[in-house]
Amino acid sequence: LQADNIQRGGEVVGIQIFGNVDLVPSFDIGYKVRIGNEVDDAGRMLTDIFYGNFNNAVNNIGKDYNVMDHFEKGWNVQLVPEWKVARLPLAKGEFRAFFDKYMDFATTAGLGQQTLVNFSNPIFANSNHTDDMGYFLNRLRSEFGIDLGEYRLYGNLLGQYPVTTDVLDGFTAENLAAENQSGICEFIINTHGQRKNVDKCWFEGGQEKRESLMNMSNINSILAENPYYLDMWTCNNGEGMKDNMTTAALSGKCVGMFSNTHIISNNGVNNQASLQAMTESNFYWFYLHYLKALSEGASRSDAFFEAQKAYGNALIVDSQNELRGEGNYQFNVCNLLGYHNFGVLEPSAAFSCVNSSIS
């Protein structure tokens, strides 16, 4: 790619990857993070973020790369992409059906912002739900003046710690199906996840209960009626970049999905944080910028890119501070590396965040 860019000249505005890792490789790196005096070594993860610039030496972003050593050994690796990257992680023979669906969606609905529908299932045994996306969406409108257009909220109503945000109804597959039947939308879901499954969880008598909300076998029967975008704040739904919840969704009505190739950490997450505090290794800083850009007319992939840059730059600044237990920048850099735009780079809108500010 670097040689091709030199030959062509001009400016790279994005890289679209067509295919899963069997067709186009990803970067295979270690997931290693320091927390206090201990090291969390959680195996390996795939990332495409290093396709976002040509500044990193190949030996620096090979199999020996991990976030802990990046900071402790002073590795010269650029983490913030210079251009947008998306992967459509399909296998051979699956592209025609996807683009038939995608072009019909683009013609019918356009590629602008769709109605947001949030399904929140906070995962901690605590009535103060700092990981409730619905609460955060309400703040964006009421406190920060960000116009989200129409949006609808659902949340866990079971057990000892139901959501305290005012919601339309519960965190159920039936409500997901009903919303999908009602029309095209962008789902944002935060809950527990695995490679092939999404859970709902609740607590009874202090004990966690879990039940599958959606899995690879039923997602395309639950979300079977209309095209949709799907933004997953869950663990592992993009793991392996093939044979996972993401590829299952994209084989159905889904026309684009955000998901993580490894654990997505809630370390430091706080939906009640001030703007300044949000810059300190808090994943809501990513979603603040994504949703703000979307509200200002950015395409989905441009908004994702603006959010990556804002989140990544804030993490680099925060890495100059003492390593904390919560708001740990190393966990959050792993979030940056693992959270992917799986789908299609749309034509860019007449949009720029260069001089945009949040106040």
Short mmCIF file of C-alpha atoms in Angstrom, two decimals:
data_model
loop_
_atom_site.label_atom_id
_atom_site.label_comp_id
_atom_site.label_asym_id
_atom_site.label_seq_id
_atom_site.Cartn_x
_atom_site.Cartn_y
_atom_site.Cartn_z
CA LEU A 1 0.00 0.00 0.00
CA GLN A 2 2.80 2.39 0.83
CA ALA A 3 4.55 1.71 -2.46
CA ASP A 4 1.28 2.10 -4.34
CA ASN A 5 0.67 5.44 -2.67
CA ILE A 6 4.13 6.67 -3.67
CA GLN A 7 3.51 5.63 -7.26
CA ARG A 8 0.09 7.25 -7.49
CA GLY A 9 0.84 10.40 -5.51
CA GLY A 10 -1.98 12.41 -4.07
CA GLU A 11 -3.55 12.06 -0.63
CA VAL A 12 -4.99 8.90 0.90
CA VAL A 13 -8.50 9.62 2.12
CA GLY A 14 -9.37 6.12 3.25
CA ILE A 15 -8.70 2.42 2.93
CA GLN A 16 -11.58 0.03 2.29
CA ILE A 17 -10.78 -3.60 3.03
CA PHE A 18 -12.94 -6.16 1.27
CA GLY A 19 -12.84 -9.55 2.95
CA ASN A 20 -12.28 -11.33 6.22
CA VAL A 21 -8.80 -12.19 7.49
CA ASP A 22 -8.63 -15.21 5.18
CA LEU A 23 -8.68 -12.77 2.25
CA VAL A 24 -6.90 -9.71 3.70
CA PRO A 25 -4.73 -10.03 6.82
CA SER A 26 -5.10 -7.89 9.91
CA PHE A 27 -2.42 -6.97 12.46
CA ASP A 28 -2.12 -9.65 15.15
CA ILE A 29 -0.95 -8.02 18.40
CA GLY A 30 -0.85 -8.80 22.11
CA TYR A 31 -3.42 -7.59 24.65
CA LYS A 32 -1.27 -6.68 27.64
CA VAL A 33 -2.09 -3.89 30.09
CA ARG A 34 -0.61 -2.77 33.40
CA ILE A 35 -2.95 -2.04 36.27
CA GLY A 36 -1.27 -1.15 39.56
CA ASN A 37 1.47 -3.67 40.24
CA GLU A 38 -0.16 -6.34 38.12
CA VAL A 39 -0.29 -7.14 34.43
CA ASP A 40 -3.48 -8.11 32.63
CA ASP A 41 -2.33 -10.39 29.82
CA ALA A 42 -5.49 -11.32 27.95
CA GLY A 43 -4.02 -13.06 24.92
CA ARG A 44 -4.07 -11.65 21.42
CA MET A 45 -6.27 -9.42 19.32
CA LEU A 46 -6.62 -8.31 15.72
CA THR A 47 -6.55 -4.66 14.69
CA ASP A 48 -6.83 -2.77 11.41
CA ILE A 49 -5.97 0.60 12.95
CA PHE A 50 -2.40 0.42 11.63
CA TYR A 51 -3.78 0.58 8.08
CA GLY A 52 -4.65 4.18 9.04
CA ASN A 53 -1.17 5.63 8.40
CA PHE A 54 2.17 4.76 6.78
CA ASN A 55 4.35 6.08 9.60
CA ASN A 56 4.96 2.90 11.59
CA ALA A 57 7.90 0.58 10.98
CA VAL A 58 6.70 -2.95 10.25
CA ASN A 59 8.80 -4.45 13.06
CA ASN A 60 7.14 -2.12 15.58
CA ILE A 61 3.60 -3.30 14.80
CA GLY A 62 4.25 -7.02 14.47
CA LYS A 63 3.42 -9.86 16.83
CA ASP A 64 5.52 -8.42 19.68
CA TYR A 65 3.45 -5.25 19.89
CA ASN A 66 1.31 -4.69 22.97
CA VAL A 67 0.02 -1.59 24.69
CA MET A 68 1.89 -2.02 27.98
CA ASP A 69 5.28 -2.25 26.28
CA HIS A 70 4.34 0.55 23.91
CA PHE A 71 4.30 2.97 26.85
CA GLU A 72 6.84 1.35 29.16
CA LYS A 73 9.47 0.86 26.47
CA GLY A 74 8.71 4.04 24.55
CA TRP A 75 7.92 2.33 21.24
CA ASN A 76 7.59 4.74 18.35
CA VAL A 77 4.15 3.71 17.12
CA GLN A 78 1.49 6.13 15.90
CA LEU A 79 -1.88 5.11 17.32
CA VAL A 80 -4.12 7.79 15.81
CA PRO A 81 -5.11 7.09 12.20
CA GLU A 82 -4.57 9.73 9.53
CA TRP A 83 -7.33 8.43 7.30
CA LYS A 84 -10.43 6.32 7.76
CA VAL A 85 -10.39 2.55 7.48
CA ALA A 86 -13.28 0.11 7.17
CA ARG A 87 -13.40 -3.64 6.62
CA LEU A 88 -16.29 -5.54 5.11
CA PRO A 89 -15.41 -8.93 6.64
CA LEU A 90 -17.13 -11.20 4.15
CA ALA A 91 -15.92 -14.41 2.53
CA LYS A 92 -15.70 -15.19 -1.18
CA GLY A 93 -19.11 -15.44 -2.76
CA GLU A 94 -20.83 -13.18 -0.20
CA PHE A 95 -20.21 -9.73 -1.68
CA ARG A 96 -22.85 -9.63 -4.41
CA ALA A 97 -25.71 -10.34 -2.01
CA PHE A 98 -24.41 -7.71 0.42
CA PHE A 99 -24.12 -4.97 -2.19
CA ASP A 100 -27.51 -5.77 -3.68
CA LYS A 101 -28.92 -5.16 -0.18
CA TYR A 102 -26.68 -2.15 0.48
CA MET A 103 -27.49 -0.35 -2.77
CA ASP A 104 -31.20 -0.89 -2.23
CA PHE A 105 -30.83 0.59 1.26
CA ALA A 106 -28.80 3.56 0.01
CA THR A 107 -31.34 4.29 -2.72
CA THR A 108 -34.32 3.98 -0.38
CA ALA A 109 -33.03 5.56 2.84
CA GLY A 110 -29.90 7.45 1.87
CA LEU A 111 -26.61 7.28 3.73
CA GLY A 112 -27.28 10.00 6.28
CA GLN A 113 -28.20 9.74 9.94
CA GLN A 114 -30.91 7.22 10.77
CA THR A 115 -33.18 7.14 13.83
CA LEU A 116 -31.18 6.06 16.89
CA VAL A 117 -32.59 3.25 19.02
CA ASN A 118 -30.65 2.37 22.15
CA PHE A 119 -30.89 -0.88 24.11
CA SER A 120 -29.00 -0.57 27.41
CA ASN A 121 -28.19 -3.40 29.79
CA PRO A 122 -25.77 -2.06 32.43
CA ILE A 123 -23.59 -4.94 33.62
CA PHE A 124 -22.67 -3.99 37.19
CA ALA A 125 -24.54 -4.75 40.42
CA ASN A 126 -25.04 -1.08 41.13
CA SER A 127 -28.05 1.21 40.85
CA ASN A 128 -25.75 4.04 39.70
CA HIS A 129 -25.44 2.87 36.10
CA THR A 130 -22.37 4.66 34.74
CA ASP A 131 -22.49 2.38 31.67
CA ASP A 132 -26.06 3.20 30.63
CA MET A 133 -25.85 4.65 27.12
CA GLY A 134 -29.45 5.86 27.33
CA TYR A 135 -28.60 8.24 30.17
CA PHE A 136 -25.71 9.57 28.08
CA LEU A 137 -27.90 10.13 25.00
CA ASN A 138 -30.24 12.24 27.13
CA ARG A 139 -27.27 14.31 28.33
CA LEU A 140 -26.12 14.94 24.77
CA ARG A 141 -29.39 16.65 23.98
CA SER A 142 -30.23 18.37 27.25
CA GLU A 143 -26.75 19.34 28.46
CA PHE A 144 -24.53 19.57 25.38
CA GLY A 145 -27.11 20.73 22.82
CA ILE A 146 -26.33 17.98 20.32
CA ASP A 147 -29.28 17.35 18.00
CA LEU A 148 -29.70 13.59 17.77
CA GLY A 149 -33.01 13.89 15.95
CA GLU A 150 -35.54 11.28 16.97
CA TYR A 151 -34.19 8.59 19.28
CA ARG A 152 -35.79 5.90 21.42
CA LEU A 153 -34.56 4.24 24.60
CA TYR A 154 -35.00 0.71 25.95
CA GLY A 155 -33.29 -0.78 28.98
CA ASN A 156 -33.05 -3.63 31.44
CA LEU A 157 -36.08 -3.66 33.75
CA LEU A 158 -35.35 -6.96 35.51
CA GLY A 159 -33.94 -7.79 38.92
CA GLN A 160 -32.41 -5.63 41.63
CA TYR A 161 -30.75 -3.01 39.42
CA PRO A 162 -33.04 -1.97 36.55
CA VAL A 163 -32.10 1.10 34.56
CA THR A 164 -33.13 4.36 36.16
CA THR A 165 -33.35 6.20 32.82
CA ASP A 166 -36.90 6.61 31.54
CA VAL A 167 -37.29 4.00 28.80
CA LEU A 168 -40.07 2.83 26.52
CA ASP A 169 -39.78 -0.82 27.54
CA GLY A 170 -37.39 -3.62 28.42
CA PHE A 171 -34.16 -5.04 27.02
CA THR A 172 -35.74 -7.89 25.05
CA ALA A 173 -35.45 -9.60 21.70
CA GLU A 174 -39.15 -8.93 21.14
CA ASN A 175 -38.60 -5.18 21.41
CA LEU A 176 -35.59 -5.37 19.09
CA ALA A 177 -37.72 -7.20 16.54
CA ALA A 178 -40.57 -4.69 16.88
CA GLU A 179 -38.21 -1.75 16.31
CA ASN A 180 -36.72 -3.45 13.27
CA GLN A 181 -40.21 -4.06 11.90
CA SER A 182 -41.13 -0.40 12.34
CA GLY A 183 -38.46 0.89 9.95
CA ILE A 184 -34.80 1.58 9.23
CA CYS A 185 -32.75 2.65 12.25
CA GLU A 186 -29.33 2.62 13.91
CA PHE A 187 -29.24 0.36 16.96
CA ILE A 188 -26.80 1.10 19.79
CA ILE A 189 -26.55 -1.83 22.21
CA ASN A 190 -24.49 -1.98 25.39
CA THR A 191 -24.35 -5.24 27.34
CA HIS A 192 -22.25 -8.39 27.75
CA GLY A 193 -21.02 -10.05 24.56
CA GLN A 194 -19.02 -12.97 23.25
CA ARG A 195 -17.82 -13.93 19.80
CA LYS A 196 -21.09 -15.62 18.86
CA ASN A 197 -23.57 -14.24 21.39
CA VAL A 198 -25.00 -11.18 23.11
CA ASP A 199 -26.34 -11.56 26.67
CA LYS A 200 -28.85 -9.77 28.77
CA CYS A 201 -28.01 -9.87 32.46
CA TRP A 202 -29.70 -8.94 35.72
CA PHE A 203 -29.20 -9.56 39.42
CA GLU A 204 -31.38 -11.46 41.87
CA GLY A 205 -30.33 -11.90 45.49
CA GLY A 206 -26.96 -10.44 44.58
CA GLN A 207 -26.38 -13.18 42.00
CA GLU A 208 -25.92 -12.43 38.33
CA LYS A 209 -28.37 -14.08 35.94
CA ARG A 210 -27.70 -14.31 32.22
CA GLU A 211 -29.75 -15.19 29.19
CA SER A 212 -28.93 -15.00 25.50
CA LEU A 213 -30.48 -11.96 23.89
CA MET A 214 -29.21 -12.69 20.37
CA ASN A 215 -26.73 -15.12 18.88
CA MET A 216 -25.39 -16.07 15.47
CA SER A 217 -28.26 -18.50 14.95
CA ASN A 218 -31.14 -16.13 15.62
CA ILE A 219 -29.98 -12.55 14.94
CA ASN A 220 -31.24 -12.64 11.37
CA SER A 221 -34.65 -13.92 12.43
CA ILE A 222 -34.96 -11.28 15.19
CA LEU A 223 -33.79 -8.42 12.93
CA ALA A 224 -35.40 -9.73 9.77
CA GLU A 225 -37.56 -6.96 8.35
CA ASN A 226 -35.65 -3.76 7.53
CA PRO A 227 -32.02 -2.77 6.92
CA TYR A 228 -30.24 -1.38 9.97
CA TYR A 229 -26.92 -0.18 11.36
CA LEU A 230 -25.70 -1.91 14.50
CA ASP A 231 -23.29 -0.35 17.02
CA MET A 232 -22.23 -2.86 19.66
CA TRP A 233 -20.65 -1.77 22.93
CA THR A 234 -19.94 -5.37 23.84
CA CYS A 235 -16.97 -7.71 24.09
CA ASN A 236 -15.70 -9.90 21.28
CA ASN A 237 -18.51 -9.54 18.72
CA GLY A 238 -15.87 -8.94 16.01
CA GLU A 239 -13.36 -11.47 17.34
CA GLY A 240 -11.29 -13.17 14.63
CA MET A 241 -12.83 -10.91 11.95
CA LYS A 242 -14.78 -13.92 10.69
CA ASP A 243 -17.39 -16.39 11.98
CA ASN A 244 -18.78 -14.07 14.64
CA MET A 245 -21.81 -11.94 15.49
CA THR A 246 -20.64 -9.26 13.07
CA THR A 247 -20.38 -11.51 10.05
CA ALA A 248 -23.70 -13.14 10.95
CA ALA A 249 -25.42 -9.74 11.09
CA LEU A 250 -23.85 -8.59 7.81
CA SER A 251 -25.19 -11.71 6.11
CA GLY A 252 -28.68 -10.60 7.10
CA LYS A 253 -30.26 -7.13 7.00
CA CYS A 254 -27.37 -5.30 8.67
CA VAL A 255 -25.64 -2.76 6.37
CA GLY A 256 -22.85 -1.74 8.75
CA MET A 257 -21.64 -2.66 12.22
CA PHE A 258 -19.29 -1.35 14.89
CA SER A 259 -17.85 -4.08 17.08
CA ASN A 260 -14.75 -5.07 18.99
CA THR A 261 -12.25 -7.77 18.11
CA HIS A 262 -11.46 -8.43 21.77
CA ILE A 263 -12.64 -7.37 25.23
CA ILE A 264 -14.08 -3.87 25.26
CA SER A 265 -13.17 -2.49 28.65
CA ASN A 266 -15.50 -0.46 30.85
CA ASN A 267 -12.47 0.82 32.75
CA GLY A 268 -13.00 4.52 33.45
CA VAL A 269 -16.39 4.64 31.80
CA ASN A 270 -18.64 7.26 33.39
CA ASN A 271 -21.71 8.65 31.65
CA GLN A 272 -21.98 11.36 34.32
CA ALA A 273 -18.49 12.79 33.78
CA SER A 274 -17.90 16.42 32.90
CA LEU A 275 -16.50 17.20 29.46
CA GLN A 276 -13.01 17.60 30.87
CA ALA A 277 -13.22 14.36 32.85
CA MET A 278 -14.47 12.54 29.76
CA THR A 279 -11.12 13.17 28.08
CA GLU A 280 -9.40 11.14 30.79
CA SER A 281 -9.67 7.61 29.40
CA ASN A 282 -13.44 7.34 29.22
CA PHE A 283 -14.97 5.52 26.23
CA TYR A 284 -17.88 7.96 26.18
CA TRP A 285 -15.45 10.48 24.69
CA PHE A 286 -15.49 8.33 21.54
CA TYR A 287 -19.29 8.20 21.38
CA LEU A 288 -19.65 11.90 22.17
CA HIS A 289 -17.64 12.75 19.07
CA TYR A 290 -19.22 10.07 16.91
CA LEU A 291 -22.76 11.23 17.65
CA LYS A 292 -21.89 14.92 17.43
CA ALA A 293 -20.30 14.45 13.99
CA LEU A 294 -23.27 12.38 12.85
CA SER A 295 -25.65 15.11 13.99
CA GLU A 296 -23.68 17.68 11.96
CA GLY A 297 -24.12 15.76 8.72
CA ALA A 298 -21.05 13.53 8.64
CA SER A 299 -21.29 10.16 6.97
CA ARG A 300 -21.21 7.21 9.32
CA SER A 301 -17.60 6.32 8.48
CA ASP A 302 -16.45 9.96 8.68
CA ALA A 303 -18.09 10.27 12.11
CA PHE A 304 -16.41 7.05 13.26
CA PHE A 305 -13.06 8.40 12.06
CA GLU A 306 -13.53 11.73 13.85
CA ALA A 307 -14.36 9.81 17.04
CA GLN A 308 -11.26 7.61 16.67
CA LYS A 309 -9.06 10.68 16.35
CA ALA A 310 -10.64 12.48 19.30
CA TYR A 311 -10.46 9.41 21.54
CA GLY A 312 -6.93 8.49 20.45
CA ASN A 313 -5.53 12.00 20.90
CA ALA A 314 -7.12 12.29 24.33
CA LEU A 315 -5.58 8.96 25.36
CA ILE A 316 -2.13 10.08 24.26
CA VAL A 317 -2.47 13.22 26.38
CA ASP A 318 -3.75 11.18 29.33
CA SER A 319 -0.82 8.75 29.00
CA GLN A 320 1.42 11.54 30.26
CA ASN A 321 -0.35 11.31 33.62
CA GLU A 322 0.23 8.73 36.32
CA LEU A 323 -1.28 5.35 35.51
CA ARG A 324 -4.57 4.97 37.39
CA GLY A 325 -6.70 2.01 38.34
CA GLU A 326 -9.87 3.49 36.86
CA GLY A 327 -9.51 5.67 33.80
CA ASN A 328 -6.55 3.52 32.87
CA TYR A 329 -5.32 4.76 29.49
CA GLN A 330 -3.79 1.38 28.62
CA PHE A 331 -7.17 -0.40 28.78
CA ASN A 332 -8.66 2.43 26.75
CA VAL A 333 -5.95 2.23 24.08
CA CYS A 334 -6.90 -1.45 23.72
CA ASN A 335 -10.47 -0.25 23.14
CA LEU A 336 -9.18 2.10 20.44
CA LEU A 337 -7.22 -0.72 18.78
CA GLY A 338 -10.06 -3.22 18.92
CA TYR A 339 -13.15 -1.17 18.04
CA HIS A 340 -13.80 -1.40 14.30
CA ASN A 341 -16.00 -0.03 11.57
CA PHE A 342 -17.09 -3.21 9.82
CA GLY A 343 -18.87 -2.12 6.68
CA VAL A 344 -18.50 0.29 3.77
CA LEU A 345 -16.82 3.68 3.50
CA GLU A 346 -19.60 5.95 2.28
CA PRO A 347 -19.01 8.98 0.09
CA SER A 348 -17.93 11.81 2.36
CA ALA A 349 -20.42 14.51 3.18
CA ALA A 350 -19.42 18.18 2.94
CA PHE A 351 -18.16 18.03 6.49
CA SER A 352 -15.12 18.81 8.56
CA CYS A 353 -14.49 18.58 12.29
CA VAL A 354 -11.23 20.51 12.05
CA ASN A 355 -12.66 23.66 13.61
CA SER A 356 -15.50 21.98 15.45
CA SER A 357 -15.65 22.22 19.24
CA ILE A 358 -17.79 20.78 21.98
CA SER A 359 -18.81 23.17 24.72
#
